Short mmCIF file of C-alpha atoms in Angstrom, two decimals:
data_model
loop_
_atom_site.label_atom_id
_atom_site.label_comp_id
_atom_site.label_asym_id
_atom_site.label_seq_id
_atom_site.Cartn_x
_atom_site.Cartn_y
_atom_site.Cartn_z
CA UNK X 1 9.06 120.60 25.66
CA UNK X 2 7.59 122.23 29.03
CA UNK X 3 9.43 125.21 27.58
CA UNK X 4 8.68 128.40 28.67
CA UNK X 5 10.62 131.44 26.77
CA UNK X 6 11.79 132.85 29.53
CA UNK X 7 13.76 129.35 30.28
CA UNK X 8 16.74 128.09 29.00
CA UNK X 9 16.96 127.03 25.59
CA UNK X 10 19.53 125.07 24.20
CA UNK X 11 19.87 124.13 20.60
CA UNK X 12 23.10 122.33 19.11
CA UNK X 13 24.91 123.47 15.54
CA UNK X 14 23.62 120.10 14.48
CA UNK X 15 20.07 120.76 15.03
CA UNK X 16 20.23 124.04 12.97
CA UNK X 17 21.46 122.53 9.97
CA UNK X 18 18.60 120.12 9.71
CA UNK X 19 15.32 122.96 10.53
CA UNK X 20 17.66 125.32 7.51
CA UNK X 21 16.86 121.87 5.56
CA UNK X 22 12.87 122.16 6.23
CA UNK X 23 13.16 125.87 5.31
CA UNK X 24 14.81 125.26 2.88
CA UNK X 25 17.36 128.57 2.53
CA UNK X 26 16.35 131.49 0.36
CA UNK X 27 18.03 135.43 0.64
CA UNK X 28 18.53 137.35 3.66
CA UNK X 29 16.69 140.36 3.50
CA UNK X 30 18.20 143.19 5.04
CA UNK X 31 16.92 145.31 9.37
CA UNK X 32 13.34 145.45 8.96
CA UNK X 33 13.20 149.58 8.78
CA UNK X 34 11.92 152.40 11.79
CA UNK X 35 11.52 148.65 14.10
CA UNK X 36 14.04 148.23 16.18
CA UNK X 37 17.33 145.35 14.93
CA UNK X 38 16.00 141.98 16.46
CA UNK X 39 20.51 141.37 17.19
CA UNK X 40 19.33 144.76 19.42
CA UNK X 41 16.01 143.04 20.86
CA UNK X 42 16.10 142.90 25.00
CA UNK X 43 14.98 139.23 26.80
CA UNK X 44 12.08 140.65 27.35
CA UNK X 45 10.92 141.87 23.92
CA UNK X 46 12.15 138.32 22.13
CA UNK X 47 9.85 136.28 25.24
CA UNK X 48 6.80 139.03 23.82
CA UNK X 49 8.09 137.55 20.34
CA UNK X 50 7.56 133.68 21.56
CA UNK X 51 4.39 133.81 23.81
CA UNK X 52 2.69 137.09 22.09
CA UNK X 53 3.14 138.44 19.16
CA UNK X 54 1.13 138.01 15.31
CA UNK X 55 3.31 134.19 15.27
CA UNK X 56 2.84 133.03 18.72
CA UNK X 57 0.22 132.59 20.36
CA UNK X 58 -1.59 130.81 23.63
CA UNK X 59 -4.88 127.63 23.61
CA UNK X 60 -5.30 127.42 27.96
CA UNK X 61 -6.87 124.41 28.82
CA UNK X 62 -8.12 123.95 32.01
CA UNK X 63 -8.78 120.69 34.27
CA UNK X 64 -11.90 121.23 36.60
CA UNK X 65 -11.71 117.43 37.41
CA UNK X 66 -10.21 117.86 40.41
CA UNK X 67 -10.89 121.44 41.94
CA UNK X 68 -12.96 120.42 44.57
CA UNK X 69 -11.93 118.59 47.84
CA UNK X 70 -11.56 114.83 47.75
CA UNK X 71 -9.88 112.57 50.36
CA UNK X 72 -7.11 110.40 49.05
CA UNK X 73 -6.50 107.42 50.66
CA UNK X 74 -7.00 104.40 50.17
CA UNK X 75 -9.78 102.47 51.53
CA UNK X 76 -8.37 98.72 50.85
CA UNK X 77 -6.07 99.51 54.38
CA UNK X 78 -7.75 100.04 56.86
CA UNK X 79 -11.22 99.67 56.27
CA UNK X 80 -11.91 102.88 55.29
CA UNK X 81 -14.32 104.43 52.72
CA UNK X 82 -13.29 106.80 50.78
CA UNK X 83 -12.20 107.83 47.95
CA UNK X 84 -11.33 104.55 45.24
CA UNK X 85 -10.45 107.03 41.99
CA UNK X 86 -8.44 104.45 40.81
CA UNK X 87 -5.77 107.83 39.60
CA UNK X 88 -5.63 110.12 42.25
CA UNK X 89 -4.46 107.18 44.96
CA UNK X 90 -1.86 106.35 42.18
CA UNK X 91 -0.42 110.03 42.03
CA UNK X 92 -2.74 112.85 44.37
CA UNK X 93 -5.04 115.06 43.63
CA UNK X 94 -4.88 118.58 43.60
CA UNK X 95 -8.07 120.24 44.77
CA UNK X 96 -7.86 122.34 42.33
CA UNK X 97 -8.17 123.73 39.14
CA UNK X 98 -5.19 123.26 37.18
CA UNK X 99 -3.96 124.96 33.99
CA UNK X 100 -2.54 124.24 30.65
CA UNK X 101 -1.01 126.44 28.59
CA UNK X 102 -0.67 125.14 24.68
CA UNK X 103 1.98 127.62 22.85
CA UNK X 104 1.63 127.35 18.99
CA UNK X 105 4.57 129.47 16.90
CA UNK X 106 4.88 129.85 13.74
CA UNK X 107 8.08 128.62 13.49
CA UNK X 108 8.59 129.63 9.40
CA UNK X 109 8.26 133.18 10.46
CA UNK X 110 11.78 134.63 11.14
CA UNK X 111 10.52 136.98 13.51
CA UNK X 112 9.91 133.71 15.49
CA UNK X 113 13.57 131.83 14.88
CA UNK X 114 15.40 135.60 15.65
CA UNK X 115 14.04 135.43 19.25
CA UNK X 116 14.61 131.98 20.03
CA UNK X 117 18.41 133.28 18.92
CA UNK X 118 18.24 136.35 20.57
CA UNK X 119 17.46 134.74 24.23
CA UNK X 120 19.81 132.09 23.53
CA UNK X 121 22.45 135.41 22.89
CA UNK X 122 21.70 136.67 26.36
CA UNK X 123 21.25 133.45 28.02
CA UNK X 124 24.19 131.08 26.64
CA UNK X 125 27.27 133.58 25.40
CA UNK X 126 27.93 131.27 22.74
CA UNK X 127 31.04 131.46 20.99
CA UNK X 128 31.30 133.82 17.87
CA UNK X 129 31.64 131.03 15.57
CA UNK X 130 27.94 129.25 16.31
CA UNK X 131 26.59 132.79 17.16
CA UNK X 132 27.45 132.95 13.26
CA UNK X 133 25.84 129.65 12.59
CA UNK X 134 22.11 130.56 14.83
CA UNK X 135 22.31 134.18 13.26
CA UNK X 136 21.91 132.01 9.61
CA UNK X 137 19.43 130.29 10.53
CA UNK X 138 17.52 133.28 12.35
CA UNK X 139 17.28 134.94 9.24
CA UNK X 140 16.68 132.81 6.57
CA UNK X 141 13.86 133.21 4.48
CA UNK X 142 11.35 129.83 4.32
CA UNK X 143 11.36 129.22 0.82
CA UNK X 144 8.85 126.04 0.76
CA UNK X 145 7.46 125.09 4.30
CA UNK X 146 5.21 126.91 6.37
CA UNK X 147 6.34 125.24 10.02
CA UNK X 148 4.00 125.57 13.20
CA UNK X 149 5.11 124.66 16.26
CA UNK X 150 2.89 123.26 19.81
CA UNK X 151 4.51 123.88 22.78
CA UNK X 152 3.01 123.54 26.36
CA UNK X 153 3.51 124.62 29.75
CA UNK X 154 1.80 123.69 33.25
CA UNK X 155 3.31 123.70 36.80
CA UNK X 156 1.56 119.87 36.90
CA UNK X 157 4.76 117.13 36.16
CA UNK X 158 1.91 114.58 35.56
CA UNK X 159 -0.23 116.99 33.46
CA UNK X 160 3.56 117.60 31.59
CA UNK X 161 4.32 113.49 31.51
CA UNK X 162 0.73 112.48 30.33
CA UNK X 163 1.27 115.33 27.14
CA UNK X 164 4.21 114.03 26.00
CA UNK X 165 3.12 111.23 26.13
CA UNK X 166 0.34 111.96 23.89
CA UNK X 167 2.88 114.19 21.90
CA UNK X 168 5.23 111.50 20.94
CA UNK X 169 3.56 108.89 20.57
CA UNK X 170 1.82 110.52 17.41
CA UNK X 171 2.91 109.90 13.90
CA UNK X 172 2.85 111.98 10.70
CA UNK X 173 -0.51 108.71 10.25
CA UNK X 174 -2.58 109.97 12.75
CA UNK X 175 -2.58 113.28 13.59
CA UNK X 176 -2.36 113.85 9.38
CA UNK X 177 -6.72 113.56 8.58
CA UNK X 178 -7.31 116.14 11.44
CA UNK X 179 -4.10 118.61 11.38
CA UNK X 180 -4.92 121.88 9.02
CA UNK X 181 -4.03 125.45 8.38
CA UNK X 182 -7.62 126.82 6.75
CA UNK X 183 -8.15 129.73 4.91
CA UNK X 184 -11.05 131.21 2.98
CA UNK X 185 -12.77 128.01 4.17
CA UNK X 186 -10.17 125.85 2.40
CA UNK X 187 -7.81 123.92 4.55
CA UNK X 188 -4.54 122.99 4.27
CA UNK X 189 -3.87 119.24 4.89
CA UNK X 190 -0.34 118.43 7.39
CA UNK X 191 2.47 117.45 4.92
CA UNK X 192 4.30 115.49 8.56
CA UNK X 193 4.55 115.67 11.92
CA UNK X 194 7.68 115.83 13.35
CA UNK X 195 7.66 114.85 17.46
CA UNK X 196 8.88 116.72 20.71
CA UNK X 197 12.53 116.19 20.39
CA UNK X 198 15.46 117.82 23.33
CA UNK X 199 15.96 120.65 20.82
CA UNK X 200 12.70 122.64 23.38
CA UNK X 201 11.35 123.77 20.14
CA UNK X 202 8.24 121.33 21.36
CA UNK X 203 6.27 119.36 18.17
CA UNK X 204 6.45 121.01 14.65
CA UNK X 205 4.35 120.22 11.91
CA UNK X 206 5.16 120.36 8.13
CA UNK X 207 2.58 121.51 5.53
CA UNK X 208 3.90 123.61 2.20
CA UNK X 209 3.57 126.17 1.29
CA UNK X 210 2.34 125.92 -2.68
CA UNK X 211 -1.07 123.59 -4.05
CA UNK X 212 -0.73 123.88 -7.92
CA UNK X 213 1.59 125.92 -7.99
CA UNK X 214 -0.80 128.22 -6.34
CA UNK X 215 0.33 129.93 -2.62
CA UNK X 216 -1.95 128.77 -0.48
CA UNK X 217 -1.87 131.82 2.23
CA UNK X 218 -1.49 134.78 -0.67
CA UNK X 219 -2.62 138.32 0.66
CA UNK X 220 -2.21 140.62 4.21
CA UNK X 221 -6.53 140.40 4.67
CA UNK X 222 -8.37 137.50 6.24
CA UNK X 223 -7.89 135.25 9.16
CA UNK X 224 -5.44 131.80 8.90
CA UNK X 225 -6.17 129.15 11.82
CA UNK X 226 -3.98 126.23 12.65
CA UNK X 227 -5.97 123.22 14.04
CA UNK X 228 -4.30 120.53 15.77
CA UNK X 229 -6.33 117.78 17.10
CA UNK X 230 -4.41 114.71 18.96
CA UNK X 231 -5.91 110.63 18.53
CA UNK X 232 -6.84 111.10 22.70
CA UNK X 233 -8.88 113.88 21.54
CA UNK X 234 -6.43 116.83 22.58
CA UNK X 235 -7.20 119.36 20.14
CA UNK X 236 -5.42 123.33 19.66
CA UNK X 237 -7.44 125.28 17.37
CA UNK X 238 -5.75 129.37 16.95
CA UNK X 239 -6.77 131.99 14.54
CA UNK X 240 -3.55 134.08 13.03
CA UNK X 241 -4.44 137.59 12.19
CA UNK X 242 -2.70 138.15 8.13
CA UNK X 243 -2.47 141.37 9.02
CA UNK X 244 -0.07 142.03 11.32
CA UNK X 245 2.11 139.46 10.14
CA UNK X 246 4.33 141.85 8.49
CA UNK X 247 7.81 142.02 8.53
CA UNK X 248 10.39 143.86 5.87
CA UNK X 249 6.99 144.87 4.23
CA UNK X 250 5.96 141.42 3.15
CA UNK X 251 3.52 138.61 4.89
CA UNK X 252 6.11 136.73 6.83
CA UNK X 253 4.32 133.20 7.37
#
């Protein structure tokens, strides 16, 4: 789950089939006019779509609790009287601030899936039949679900383990009341939560596109906010501009 765009992303065909079911197959349109086809993106272009684009944003949290030096020798040894913070005794201290980068992506938006597939194509060079299935997965238009993914990057392994435990142990029931999409003051609450797996996509938050037969997100102006709060207090809050989320002349999310 700790997966940056530049690292290898391994996705099985079986996983893609499951995601097809989540997205619900619709028609696939022609390549976006007057723009470079995604099948011709360079690695850096695909990585930018995944890290900083209308469909992908980052939130950086900084832990300064261990920013200042404090000895970590066990005071129980040789009568020393240094730091008694149990966590520091067990795992050591960084003696510096630690950044945790959370990446929020509209996975149901085709550009995100196309960027993922393009990276796999460039790095793994799969067989033609496998690649065709992945292209189908990248181009499928989501008709019923809005899928948002959350992954993270941190240089500290112990932070990574704690975050994986937090995200892996969460379930829909513990997340749904404080996880939502917000538009024009109205909230669309979580329909289903899927913990991070081996596919490298991160945690998946699934919302229904329609409420009472009406699209929750419609029109190309304004913002849509994604908010997720885990039981341990971890909170992610990102705002996306709908005017920028245009693909093949239509709003894509």
